[in-house]
Coordinates of C-alpha atoms in Angstrom, one line a residue:
M1 CA 0.0 0.0 0.0
T2 CA 1.5 3.3 -1.0
G3 CA 1.5 6.1 1.4
T4 CA -0.1 9.5 0.8
P5 CA 2.4 12.0 -0.5
S6 CA 3.5 14.5 2.1
P7 CA 2.7 18.2 1.6
S8 CA 6.4 18.9 1.0
S9 CA 6.6 16.2 -1.8
S10 CA 3.4 17.3 -3.5
R11 CA 4.4 21.0 -3.5
P12 CA 5.1 22.2 -7.0
G13 CA 8.6 23.3 -7.7
P14 CA 8.6 26.8 -9.0
H15 CA 11.1 27.9 -6.4
R16 CA 14.1 26.0 -7.7
P17 CA 14.9 28.5 -10.4
G18 CA 14.4 31.3 -7.8
R19 CA 16.8 29.6 -5.5
L20 CA 19.3 29.2 -8.3
H21 CA 18.9 32.8 -9.2
G22 CA 19.3 33.8 -5.6
R23 CA 22.4 31.8 -5.3
G24 CA 23.8 33.4 -8.4
G25 CA 22.9 36.8 -7.1
H26 CA 24.7 36.0 -3.8
L27 CA 27.8 34.9 -5.6
I28 CA 27.8 38.1 -7.6
G29 CA 27.3 40.2 -4.5
A30 CA 30.0 38.3 -2.5
Y31 CA 32.7 38.1 -5.1
G32 CA 31.8 40.9 -7.6
L33 CA 34.2 43.3 -6.0
L34 CA 37.0 40.7 -6.2
A35 CA 36.1 40.2 -9.9
L36 CA 36.2 44.0 -10.4
T37 CA 39.7 44.1 -9.0
G38 CA 40.9 41.6 -11.6
L39 CA 39.0 43.5 -14.3
L40 CA 40.6 46.8 -13.4
F41 CA 44.0 45.2 -13.4
L42 CA 43.3 43.7 -16.9
I43 CA 42.1 47.1 -18.2
F44 CA 45.1 49.0 -16.9
S45 CA 47.4 46.3 -18.1
L46 CA 46.1 46.6 -21.6
A47 CA 46.1 50.4 -21.5
L48 CA 49.6 50.6 -19.9
P49 CA 51.4 47.4 -21.0
R50 CA 54.9 48.7 -20.3
T51 CA 54.4 50.1 -16.8
F52 CA 51.3 48.6 -15.1
P53 CA 51.6 44.8 -15.3
T54 CA 55.0 44.7 -13.7
L55 CA 56.4 43.4 -10.4
D56 CA 57.4 46.9 -9.5
T57 CA 53.7 47.9 -9.7
V58 CA 52.6 45.0 -7.6
D59 CA 55.3 45.7 -5.0
S60 CA 54.3 49.3 -4.9
I61 CA 50.6 48.5 -4.4
L62 CA 51.4 45.9 -1.6
S63 CA 53.7 48.3 0.2
N64 CA 52.0 51.7 -0.2
Q65 CA 48.5 50.4 0.5
S66 CA 49.5 48.5 3.6
I67 CA 48.9 51.4 6.0
P68 CA 45.5 52.3 4.5
A69 CA 44.5 48.6 4.7
V70 CA 45.5 48.4 8.4
L71 CA 43.6 51.6 9.2
A72 CA 40.5 50.4 7.2
L73 CA 40.5 47.2 9.3
A74 CA 40.7 49.4 12.4
A75 CA 37.7 51.5 11.2
M76 CA 35.8 48.3 10.3
I77 CA 35.6 47.0 13.9
P78 CA 33.5 49.7 15.5
I79 CA 31.3 49.8 12.4
V80 CA 30.4 46.1 13.2
T81 CA 28.7 47.4 16.3
G82 CA 27.0 50.2 14.5
A83 CA 29.4 52.9 15.7
F84 CA 32.0 55.1 13.9
D85 CA 35.4 56.1 15.1
L86 CA 36.3 59.4 13.4
S87 CA 39.4 59.7 15.6
I88 CA 41.5 57.1 13.7
G89 CA 43.1 59.6 11.4
Y90 CA 44.1 61.9 14.3
G91 CA 45.2 58.9 16.3
L92 CA 47.4 57.7 13.4
G93 CA 49.1 61.1 13.3
L94 CA 49.6 61.2 17.0
A95 CA 50.9 57.7 17.2
H96 CA 53.6 58.1 14.5
V97 CA 54.7 61.4 16.0
M98 CA 55.0 59.9 19.4
V99 CA 57.1 57.1 18.1
M100 CA 59.5 59.6 16.5
Q101 CA 59.5 61.8 19.6
L102 CA 60.4 58.9 21.9
V103 CA 63.1 57.4 19.6
V104 CA 64.7 60.7 18.3
H105 CA 64.3 63.1 21.2
G106 CA 63.7 60.7 24.1
G107 CA 66.4 58.2 23.3
W108 CA 64.1 55.3 23.9
P109 CA 64.9 51.9 22.4
W110 CA 62.6 51.6 19.4
P111 CA 60.9 48.3 20.5
L112 CA 59.9 50.0 23.8
A113 CA 58.7 53.1 22.0
C114 CA 56.6 51.1 19.6
L115 CA 55.0 49.0 22.4
T116 CA 54.3 52.1 24.4
V117 CA 52.6 53.8 21.5
M118 CA 50.5 50.8 20.7
A119 CA 49.4 50.5 24.4
S120 CA 48.5 54.2 24.4
G121 CA 46.4 53.5 21.3
L122 CA 44.6 50.8 23.2
V123 CA 43.9 53.2 26.1
V124 CA 42.6 55.9 23.7
G125 CA 40.3 53.3 22.2
V126 CA 38.9 52.3 25.6
L127 CA 38.4 56.0 26.3
N128 CA 36.4 56.5 23.1
G129 CA 34.3 53.4 23.9
V130 CA 33.5 54.6 27.4
I131 CA 32.6 58.1 26.2
V132 CA 30.3 56.7 23.6
E133 CA 28.6 54.0 25.6
F134 CA 28.7 55.2 29.2
G135 CA 28.5 58.9 28.3
R136 CA 25.7 58.3 25.9
I137 CA 27.3 60.5 23.3
D138 CA 26.8 59.8 19.6
S139 CA 29.9 58.1 18.2
F140 CA 30.3 60.7 15.4
I141 CA 30.4 63.6 17.9
A142 CA 32.4 61.8 20.6
T143 CA 35.2 60.5 18.4
L144 CA 35.4 63.8 16.5
G145 CA 35.9 65.5 19.8
T146 CA 38.6 63.1 21.0
G147 CA 40.2 63.3 17.6
S148 CA 40.4 67.0 17.8
M149 CA 42.0 66.7 21.2
M150 CA 44.6 64.2 19.9
Y151 CA 45.3 66.6 17.0
A152 CA 46.0 69.3 19.6
V153 CA 48.3 67.0 21.5
T154 CA 50.1 66.3 18.3
G155 CA 50.7 70.0 17.7
W156 CA 51.9 70.4 21.2
V157 CA 54.4 67.6 21.0
T158 CA 55.8 68.8 17.6
D159 CA 55.3 72.5 18.3
G160 CA 53.8 72.7 14.8
G161 CA 57.0 71.5 13.1
R162 CA 58.4 68.2 12.0
I163 CA 60.5 65.7 14.0
V164 CA 63.6 64.9 12.0
P165 CA 66.2 62.3 13.0
G166 CA 69.8 63.4 13.4
P167 CA 72.6 62.5 11.0
Q168 CA 72.8 59.0 12.2
G169 CA 69.2 58.4 11.2
L170 CA 66.8 55.9 12.7
P171 CA 67.8 52.4 13.8
A172 CA 67.9 50.0 10.8
A173 CA 65.9 47.4 12.6
F174 CA 63.1 49.9 13.0
T175 CA 62.9 51.0 9.4
D176 CA 63.1 47.4 8.4
L177 CA 59.6 47.0 9.9
Y178 CA 58.4 48.7 6.7
D179 CA 61.2 48.5 4.1
S180 CA 62.2 44.8 4.3
T181 CA 60.9 41.9 2.2
F182 CA 59.9 38.3 2.9
L183 CA 59.5 35.7 0.2
G184 CA 60.1 38.4 -2.3
L185 CA 57.2 40.5 -1.2
P186 CA 57.0 43.6 1.0
V187 CA 56.7 42.7 4.7
P188 CA 53.8 45.1 5.3
A189 CA 51.6 43.0 3.0
F190 CA 52.1 40.1 5.5
Y191 CA 51.0 42.4 8.4
V192 CA 47.8 43.1 6.6
A193 CA 47.2 39.5 5.7
A194 CA 47.8 38.3 9.3
L195 CA 45.6 41.0 10.8
A196 CA 42.8 40.3 8.3
V197 CA 42.9 36.5 9.2
V198 CA 42.9 37.2 12.9
L199 CA 39.9 39.6 12.6
W200 CA 38.1 37.1 10.3
L201 CA 38.6 34.3 12.9
V202 CA 37.4 36.5 15.7
L203 CA 34.3 37.9 13.9
E204 CA 33.2 34.8 12.0
R205 CA 34.2 31.9 14.3
L206 CA 34.2 33.1 17.9
P207 CA 31.2 34.0 20.1
L208 CA 32.7 37.5 20.6
G209 CA 32.3 38.2 16.9
R210 CA 28.7 37.0 16.9
Y211 CA 27.9 39.2 19.8
L212 CA 29.4 42.2 18.1
Y213 CA 27.3 41.6 15.0
V214 CA 24.1 41.2 17.1
I215 CA 24.9 44.5 18.8
G216 CA 25.4 46.2 15.4
S217 CA 22.2 44.8 13.9
N218 CA 19.8 45.1 16.9
P219 CA 21.1 46.5 20.2
R220 CA 17.7 46.1 21.8
A221 CA 17.6 42.4 21.0
A222 CA 21.2 42.1 22.3
D223 CA 20.2 43.6 25.6
L224 CA 17.2 41.3 25.8
V225 CA 19.3 38.1 25.4
G226 CA 21.8 39.2 28.0
I227 CA 24.7 40.5 25.9
P228 CA 26.5 43.3 27.7
T229 CA 26.4 45.7 24.8
R230 CA 28.3 48.5 26.4
T231 CA 31.2 46.3 27.4
Y232 CA 31.5 44.7 24.0
T233 CA 31.3 48.0 22.2
V234 CA 34.2 49.3 24.4
Y235 CA 36.1 46.1 23.3
A236 CA 35.5 47.1 19.7
F237 CA 36.8 50.6 20.2
A238 CA 39.8 49.3 22.2
A239 CA 40.8 46.9 19.4
S240 CA 40.4 49.7 16.9
G241 CA 42.7 51.9 19.0
L242 CA 45.3 49.2 19.3
I243 CA 45.4 48.7 15.5
V244 CA 45.6 52.4 14.9
G245 CA 48.7 52.5 17.2
F246 CA 50.2 49.7 15.1
A247 CA 49.5 51.6 12.0
G248 CA 51.2 54.6 13.5
V249 CA 54.3 52.6 14.1
L250 CA 54.3 51.5 10.4
L251 CA 53.8 55.1 9.3
A252 CA 56.8 56.2 11.4
A253 CA 59.0 53.5 9.9
Q254 CA 57.8 54.5 6.4
Q255 CA 58.0 58.3 6.7
Q256 CA 61.1 58.4 9.0
I257 CA 60.0 61.9 10.1
G258 CA 57.3 63.1 12.3
N259 CA 54.7 65.1 10.4
P260 CA 51.8 66.4 12.6
S261 CA 49.3 66.6 9.7
V262 CA 49.9 63.4 7.7
G263 CA 47.4 61.3 9.6
L264 CA 44.3 63.1 8.3
D265 CA 45.2 62.0 4.7
Y266 CA 44.3 58.4 5.7
L267 CA 40.9 59.1 7.3
L268 CA 38.8 59.1 4.1
P269 CA 40.5 56.0 2.5
A270 CA 40.1 54.1 5.7
F271 CA 36.3 54.6 5.8
V272 CA 35.9 54.1 2.1
G273 CA 37.7 50.7 2.5
A274 CA 35.7 49.7 5.5
L275 CA 32.3 50.7 4.1
L276 CA 32.9 49.3 0.6
G277 CA 34.2 46.1 2.2
S278 CA 30.7 45.5 3.7
T279 CA 29.5 44.9 0.1
A280 CA 31.9 42.0 -0.5
I281 CA 32.5 38.4 0.7
R282 CA 29.7 38.8 3.3
P283 CA 27.4 41.4 1.7
G284 CA 25.4 43.4 4.0
R285 CA 27.7 43.5 7.0
P286 CA 31.3 44.7 7.6
N287 CA 33.9 42.0 7.4
A288 CA 37.7 41.8 7.4
L289 CA 38.2 39.9 4.1
G290 CA 35.8 42.2 2.3
T291 CA 37.7 45.2 3.6
V292 CA 40.9 43.9 2.2
V293 CA 39.3 43.3 -1.2
A294 CA 37.9 46.9 -1.1
V295 CA 41.3 48.3 -0.4
A296 CA 42.7 46.2 -3.3
V297 CA 40.1 47.7 -5.7
L298 CA 41.0 51.2 -4.5
A299 CA 44.7 50.5 -4.8
V300 CA 44.5 49.2 -8.3
G301 CA 42.3 52.0 -9.4
L302 CA 44.4 54.7 -7.9
T303 CA 47.7 53.2 -9.2
G304 CA 46.3 53.0 -12.7
I305 CA 44.9 56.5 -12.6
G306 CA 48.2 57.8 -11.4
Q307 CA 50.2 56.0 -14.1
M308 CA 47.9 57.5 -16.7
G309 CA 49.0 61.0 -15.6
A310 CA 45.8 62.1 -13.9
D311 CA 45.8 65.4 -12.0
F312 CA 46.2 65.5 -8.2
W313 CA 42.6 66.4 -7.7
T314 CA 41.4 63.1 -9.1
V315 CA 42.5 61.3 -5.9
P316 CA 40.0 63.0 -3.5
L317 CA 37.4 63.0 -6.3
F318 CA 37.9 59.2 -6.6
Y319 CA 37.7 58.6 -2.9
G320 CA 34.7 60.9 -2.4
G321 CA 32.7 59.3 -5.2
T322 CA 33.7 55.8 -4.0
L323 CA 32.6 56.6 -0.5
L324 CA 29.1 57.7 -1.7
L325 CA 29.0 54.5 -3.8
A326 CA 30.1 52.4 -0.9
V327 CA 27.5 53.8 1.5
G328 CA 24.8 53.3 -1.1
L329 CA 25.9 49.7 -1.9
A330 CA 26.2 48.9 1.8
G331 CA 22.6 50.0 2.4
Y332 CA 21.4 48.1 -0.6
S333 CA 23.2 44.9 0.5
A334 CA 21.7 45.1 4.0
R335 CA 18.2 45.6 2.7
R336 CA 18.6 42.8 0.2
R337 CA 19.8 40.5 2.9
L338 CA 16.7 41.3 5.0
R339 CA 14.4 40.7 2.0
T340 CA 16.2 37.4 1.2
G341 CA 15.7 36.2 4.8
A342 CA 12.0 37.2 4.8
M343 CA 11.4 35.4 1.5
A344 CA 13.2 32.3 2.7
A345 CA 11.0 32.2 5.8
R346 CA 7.9 32.7 3.7
D347 CA 8.8 30.0 1.2
A348 CA 9.9 27.4 3.8
P349 CA 7.8 24.2 3.6
A350 CA 5.2 24.0 6.4
V351 CA 5.7 21.3 9.0
P352 CA 3.1 18.6 8.4
P353 CA 0.6 18.1 11.2
S354 CA 0.9 15.1 13.4
S355 CA -1.6 12.2 12.8
P356 CA -3.1 10.2 15.6
T357 CA -2.0 6.5 15.9
E358 CA -4.0 3.5 17.1
D359 CA -2.5 3.6 20.6
G360 CA -3.6 7.2 21.1
G361 CA -0.2 8.8 20.5
T362 CA 0.9 10.9 17.5
A363 CA 3.2 10.1 14.7
D364 CA 4.8 12.4 12.2
S365 CA 4.1 11.7 8.6
A366 CA 7.0 10.0 7.1
P367 CA 7.8 10.0 3.4

């Protein structure tokens, strides 16, 4: 005797093409930015066959974009919780100036100076988090205020001038933090890769990362399920401050002088990378790997534009336009993710009702 077909087996199958289409759309959304990187590289290679597709160009991109990539990863962490840290540019300027001040004028050993500056960045991050969460001040206003104070400290330390090493220069081991190579590639590229992997593991594989994403998507729900939202948001700002301190160390090793205004040049690229990165790999939410891909797109685009002889004003124009595009795409990705979840819940097969058995119990209908 054949059994009666279950509701799920008798359901018509018009949703399979939709699922395939949705999967294709997800792949395009997740890896479209990575494909765009390859496409831009191909276009510039065809347009500039003698200068662009060379090892020198690749080394230049990996080296010069390492600090923007590190700072973009630092900006990405508070964004996960729904906050913004506008002080990262000011913090970068202060950190690299303090490294130079301690090494050149203070006579500190460079490892101690670097560790001290990174620890100070951690403290500044904690301070930002406390002001935002426990002071109940909007993150834009709070971090803009603390950033302005850091800029004032930078001017006080440098007295408005530059910190220049003496005739002996900086220790070679310190400058090698940025100038050296490993396996034929610039060492800063490995810093970015290691940091991205660590952040990916924390955000995607550990409970801490899941808590941060819940806080960013729905703080009220996070409170209701018992997640200490204030504490974890402070953690996010602290991690951001620590990474900014590390970026300041790299900037000091690269510049080899203390320039009090250089940090502000990195603020816009950092946020462009972090926001644009939320449209890649894991569309709809900030993520470490997407941020690295976004920085790669910006690096290839800017390098190609520069080699084609574009004027200086094209760089801020490129960053500003990309920032608007990134914010728009990030919002679209988030809305699309919500719609996809709602449609999946609507189209899910209904659970078949239980049927009574002869002994008075219930039995689920089996296929």
